[in-house]
mmCIF file of C-alpha atoms in Angstrom:
data_model
loop_
_atom_site.group_PDB
_atom_site.id
_atom_site.type_symbol
_atom_site.label_atom_id
_atom_site.label_comp_id
_atom_site.label_asym_id
_atom_site.label_seq_id
_atom_site.Cartn_x
_atom_site.Cartn_y
_atom_site.Cartn_z
ATOM 1 C CA MET A 212 3.876 7.691 -9.425
ATOM 2 C CA PRO A 213 4.196 10.206 -6.693
ATOM 3 C CA CYS A 214 0.719 9.850 -4.491
ATOM 4 C CA PHE A 215 -0.592 12.101 -1.685
ATOM 5 C CA GLY A 216 -3.551 11.733 0.563
ATOM 6 C CA ILE A 217 -4.551 12.775 4.169
ATOM 7 C CA HIS A 218 -4.818 10.316 6.951
ATOM 8 C CA PRO A 219 -5.632 10.988 9.678
ATOM 9 C CA VAL A 220 -3.600 10.045 13.353
ATOM 10 C CA GLN A 221 -4.600 11.671 16.588
ATOM 11 C CA SER A 222 -1.059 13.150 18.264
ATOM 12 C CA SER A 223 -0.255 11.041 21.427
ATOM 13 C CA GLU A 224 -0.330 14.666 23.011
ATOM 14 C CA ALA A 225 -3.050 17.056 22.741
ATOM 15 C CA GLY A 226 -5.410 15.051 20.575
ATOM 16 C CA HIS A 227 -4.486 17.250 17.213
ATOM 17 C CA ARG A 228 -4.345 15.337 13.650
ATOM 18 C CA SER A 229 -1.343 15.430 11.775
ATOM 19 C CA VAL A 230 -1.132 14.773 8.410
ATOM 20 C CA ARG A 231 0.318 11.819 6.670
ATOM 21 C CA LEU A 232 1.263 11.205 2.750
ATOM 22 C CA GLN A 233 -1.189 7.944 2.518
ATOM 23 C CA ILE A 234 -4.976 7.510 2.679
ATOM 24 C CA GLY A 235 -6.136 4.234 5.052
ATOM 25 C CA LEU A 236 -6.276 2.674 8.607
ATOM 26 C CA ASP A 237 -3.632 2.415 11.033
ATOM 27 C CA PHE A 238 -5.018 0.929 14.303
ATOM 28 C CA THR A 239 -1.031 0.746 15.683
ATOM 29 C CA PRO A 240 -2.113 1.066 19.179
ATOM 30 C CA TRP A 241 0.172 4.021 20.337
ATOM 31 C CA LEU A 242 -1.753 5.856 17.026
ATOM 32 C CA ALA A 243 -5.577 4.539 17.854
ATOM 33 C CA SER A 244 -5.905 3.219 21.046
ATOM 34 C CA THR A 245 -9.471 3.528 21.295
ATOM 35 C CA SER A 246 -12.454 2.191 19.027
ATOM 36 C CA GLN A 247 -13.221 6.182 19.214
ATOM 37 C CA GLU A 248 -10.150 6.787 17.038
ATOM 38 C CA ARG A 249 -10.456 4.063 15.290
ATOM 39 C CA GLU A 250 -13.825 4.951 14.171
ATOM 40 C CA GLU A 251 -12.483 8.151 12.950
ATOM 41 C CA GLN A 252 -9.596 7.005 11.103
ATOM 42 C CA LYS A 253 -12.845 4.980 9.157
ATOM 43 C CA ARG A 254 -14.993 7.951 8.931
ATOM 44 C CA VAL A 255 -12.233 10.273 7.014
ATOM 45 C CA PHE A 256 -10.751 6.887 4.945
ATOM 46 C CA GLN A 257 -14.748 6.681 3.312
ATOM 47 C CA MET A 258 -14.914 10.531 3.083
ATOM 48 C CA GLN A 259 -11.611 9.758 0.959
ATOM 49 C CA LEU A 260 -12.681 6.506 -1.039
ATOM 50 C CA GLU A 261 -15.999 8.254 -1.882
ATOM 51 C CA ALA A 262 -13.560 11.332 -3.708
ATOM 52 C CA ALA A 263 -11.574 8.907 -5.387
ATOM 53 C CA LYS A 264 -14.533 6.961 -6.301
ATOM 54 C CA ARG A 265 -16.152 10.461 -8.015
ATOM 55 C CA LEU A 266 -12.772 11.089 -9.516
ATOM 56 C CA ASN A 267 -12.185 7.886 -10.240
ATOM 57 C CA LEU A 268 -8.712 7.761 -9.534
ATOM 58 C CA PRO A 269 -6.996 5.312 -7.945
ATOM 59 C CA VAL A 270 -6.276 4.694 -4.190
ATOM 60 C CA ASN A 271 -2.342 4.259 -2.718
ATOM 61 C CA VAL A 272 -3.623 2.653 1.048
ATOM 62 C CA HIS A 273 -1.764 2.322 4.050
ATOM 63 C CA SER A 274 -2.602 -0.258 6.524
ATOM 64 C CA ARG A 275 -0.971 -1.205 9.716
ATOM 65 C CA SER A 276 -2.001 -3.247 12.197
ATOM 66 C CA ALA A 277 -5.283 -3.543 10.658
ATOM 67 C CA GLY A 278 -4.622 -5.593 7.169
ATOM 68 C CA ARG A 279 -8.033 -7.240 6.991
ATOM 69 C CA GLN A 280 -10.100 -4.919 8.330
ATOM 70 C CA THR A 281 -8.538 -2.616 5.619
ATOM 71 C CA ILE A 282 -9.025 -4.869 2.712
ATOM 72 C CA SER A 283 -12.995 -5.549 4.059
ATOM 73 C CA PHE A 284 -13.761 -1.943 4.091
ATOM 74 C CA LEU A 285 -12.260 -1.320 0.878
ATOM 75 C CA LYS A 286 -14.483 -4.170 -0.191
ATOM 76 C CA GLU A 287 -17.668 -2.506 1.223
ATOM 77 C CA GLN A 288 -16.965 0.440 -0.174
ATOM 78 C CA GLY A 289 -16.735 -0.745 -3.763
ATOM 79 C CA VAL A 290 -13.364 0.692 -4.553
ATOM 80 C CA GLN A 291 -11.539 -0.987 -7.599
ATOM 81 C CA ASN A 292 -8.708 0.662 -7.931
ATOM 82 C CA VAL A 293 -6.817 0.245 -5.337
ATOM 83 C CA LEU A 294 -2.600 -0.365 -4.097
ATOM 84 C CA LEU A 295 -1.689 -1.328 -1.191
ATOM 85 C CA HIS A 296 1.907 -0.481 -0.584
ATOM 86 C CA ASN A 297 4.242 -2.327 1.920
ATOM 87 C CA PHE A 298 1.737 -4.535 2.789
ATOM 88 C CA ALA A 299 1.761 -6.263 6.209
ATOM 89 C CA GLY A 300 -0.942 -8.123 7.180
ATOM 90 C CA ARG A 301 -1.247 -11.493 7.275
ATOM 91 C CA LEU A 302 -1.609 -13.749 4.046
ATOM 92 C CA SER A 303 -5.416 -14.808 4.168
ATOM 93 C CA ALA A 304 -6.011 -11.116 4.426
ATOM 94 C CA ALA A 305 -4.253 -10.448 1.504
ATOM 95 C CA LEU A 306 -5.548 -13.430 -0.785
ATOM 96 C CA GLU A 307 -8.716 -11.625 -0.526
ATOM 97 C CA GLY A 308 -7.403 -9.033 -1.718
ATOM 98 C CA VAL A 309 -5.814 -10.235 -4.671
ATOM 99 C CA GLN A 310 -9.452 -12.086 -4.897
ATOM 100 C CA ALA A 311 -10.625 -8.095 -5.542
ATOM 101 C CA GLY A 312 -8.538 -7.403 -7.869
ATOM 102 C CA TYR A 313 -6.300 -5.112 -5.690
ATOM 103 C CA LEU A 314 -2.422 -4.815 -5.817
ATOM 104 C CA PHE A 315 0.156 -4.707 -3.183
ATOM 105 C CA SER A 316 3.672 -3.437 -3.495
ATOM 106 C CA PHE A 317 6.848 -3.521 -1.412
ATOM 107 C CA PRO A 318 9.562 -1.339 -0.372
ATOM 108 C CA PRO A 319 13.520 -2.661 -0.021
ATOM 109 C CA ALA A 320 13.081 -2.801 3.371
ATOM 110 C CA VAL A 321 10.596 -6.251 2.310
ATOM 111 C CA THR A 322 14.869 -7.443 2.051
ATOM 112 C CA ARG A 323 15.185 -7.716 6.000
ATOM 113 C CA ASN A 324 11.690 -9.105 6.893
ATOM 114 C CA ASP A 325 11.572 -13.600 6.175
ATOM 115 C CA GLN A 326 7.251 -12.944 7.492
ATOM 116 C CA ARG A 327 7.007 -10.680 3.398
ATOM 117 C CA VAL A 328 8.102 -13.690 2.117
ATOM 118 C CA LYS A 329 5.141 -16.008 2.162
ATOM 119 C CA LEU A 330 3.431 -12.794 0.390
ATOM 120 C CA ILE A 331 5.076 -12.513 -2.001
ATOM 121 C CA GLN A 332 5.521 -16.431 -2.996
ATOM 122 C CA ARG A 333 1.304 -16.852 -2.787
ATOM 123 C CA ILE A 334 0.580 -13.050 -4.507
ATOM 124 C CA PRO A 335 0.109 -13.453 -8.243
ATOM 125 C CA LEU A 336 3.120 -11.475 -9.823
ATOM 126 C CA GLU A 337 0.148 -9.999 -12.025
ATOM 127 C CA ASN A 338 -1.425 -8.353 -8.397
ATOM 128 C CA ILE A 339 2.393 -6.820 -7.111
ATOM 129 C CA CYS A 340 3.856 -3.250 -8.274
ATOM 130 C CA LEU A 341 7.856 -2.431 -6.805
ATOM 131 C CA GLU A 342 7.903 0.467 -4.585
ATOM 132 C CA THR A 343 10.549 2.257 -2.332
ATOM 133 C CA ASP A 344 8.705 4.716 -0.112
ATOM 134 C CA SER A 345 11.415 6.724 -0.287
ATOM 135 C CA PRO A 346 13.413 7.926 1.769
ATOM 136 C CA SER A 347 11.574 5.512 4.082
ATOM 137 C CA LEU A 348 11.966 1.582 4.234
ATOM 138 C CA GLY A 349 15.260 0.876 2.718
ATOM 139 C CA PRO A 350 17.147 -2.070 2.688
ATOM 140 C CA ASN A 351 19.133 -0.104 4.971
ATOM 141 C CA PRO A 352 17.356 0.861 8.008
ATOM 142 C CA GLN A 353 20.420 3.103 9.080
ATOM 143 C CA GLU A 354 20.609 4.822 5.502
ATOM 144 C CA ARG A 355 18.019 6.684 3.892
ATOM 145 C CA ASN A 356 15.733 5.510 1.368
ATOM 146 C CA VAL A 357 16.394 6.564 -2.332
ATOM 147 C CA PRO A 358 14.356 5.949 -6.018
ATOM 148 C CA GLU A 359 17.517 4.251 -7.355
ATOM 149 C CA ASN A 360 16.383 0.626 -4.559
ATOM 150 C CA ILE A 361 13.336 0.254 -6.588
ATOM 151 C CA LYS A 362 16.053 -2.296 -8.629
ATOM 152 C CA VAL A 363 16.830 -3.962 -4.846
ATOM 153 C CA SER A 364 11.933 -4.670 -4.187
ATOM 154 C CA CYS A 365 12.577 -6.245 -7.678
ATOM 155 C CA HIS A 366 15.472 -8.802 -7.475
ATOM 156 C CA TYR A 367 13.660 -9.630 -4.236
ATOM 157 C CA ILE A 368 10.825 -10.479 -6.173
ATOM 158 C CA ALA A 369 12.253 -12.039 -8.215
ATOM 159 C CA GLY A 370 14.497 -14.474 -6.197
ATOM 160 C CA VAL A 371 11.628 -15.508 -4.168
ATOM 161 C CA LYS A 372 9.332 -16.359 -7.263
ATOM 162 C CA GLY A 373 11.950 -17.829 -9.433
ATOM 163 C CA LEU A 374 11.920 -15.356 -12.175
ATOM 164 C CA THR A 375 14.169 -13.151 -13.938
ATOM 165 C CA PRO A 376 14.397 -9.586 -12.545
ATOM 166 C CA GLU A 377 13.375 -8.070 -16.415
ATOM 167 C CA THR A 378 10.366 -10.783 -15.973
ATOM 168 C CA VAL A 379 9.039 -9.288 -12.619
ATOM 169 C CA CYS A 380 10.159 -5.514 -13.935
ATOM 170 C CA GLU A 381 7.977 -6.001 -17.170
ATOM 171 C CA VAL A 382 5.256 -7.249 -15.618
ATOM 172 C CA THR A 383 4.528 -5.254 -12.063
ATOM 173 C CA ALA A 384 5.467 -2.224 -14.878
ATOM 174 C CA LYS A 385 2.753 -3.495 -16.540
ATOM 175 C CA ASN A 386 0.139 -3.449 -13.163
ATOM 176 C CA ALA A 387 1.288 0.360 -12.532
ATOM 177 C CA LEU A 388 -0.204 1.664 -15.389
ATOM 178 C CA ARG A 389 -2.932 -0.435 -15.206
ATOM 179 C CA LEU A 390 -3.186 1.035 -12.092
ATOM 180 C CA PHE A 391 -2.595 4.140 -12.948
ATOM 181 C CA PRO A 392 -4.087 4.920 -16.375
ATOM 182 C CA ARG A 393 -3.967 8.650 -17.258
ATOM 183 C CA VAL A 394 0.064 7.990 -17.103
ATOM 184 C CA SER A 395 0.098 5.520 -19.987
ATOM 185 C CA GLN A 396 -2.018 7.637 -21.495
ATOM 186 C CA LYS A 397 0.389 10.527 -21.200
ATOM 187 C CA LEU A 398 3.196 8.407 -21.918
ATOM 188 C CA LYS A 399 1.307 7.195 -25.545
ATOM 189 C CA GLU A 400 1.499 11.210 -26.241
#
C-alpha cells in the first residue's frame, strides 16, 4: 500500500524546506540541529496527525533519532492507527508503542542490522508488518531495492521468531489489512 505525506526538514543550505514521503520526526543532528527546527517538525507533524484523525486515516510514521519522542507524541495526540516504518529506536520505546497498539514494519535492510533482532524478538507478531521501502533499504546497499524483496523481510522475521514464513506472511497481511481497513473493504468487493 503506497503511502504519501509531507515531512518538513530544514535543508542544510538556505533554510528551505524539502519534501519527504512520510510524516514524522527526524531529529538527525544534521537535519534538525536546533530545538527550533525540532519544534517546527513537531508543529507540522501535529497538523498532519490532526488531519489523519479528522479523516479517519492511518499514519505511516518516520522516526529517526526520535523514537521515544515520536511514540510519546503520537500517544499525546491520541492517534490510534499507527505504523512506525523501519523503526530503529530503543526496545523500551517500541514496547510503549506495542502497548498503545501501534504496528512496526521492517524493510529488507533489517537483515544487515543486528540491533533490530532484539526488536523483532520482543515485538509481538500481531504488531508487525512487512515493508520494502523501495527503492531504498534493500538487502544489499549497492543494489536498488525492489518490491519483491518483501519476501526477504518475511523470511528474516520468520527466522528470528522461529516461525514459518507462511505464518509471518499470513499474520502480517492481516495486520496490514487491520491498519488499512479501506483496502480490506475493496478486496471484498
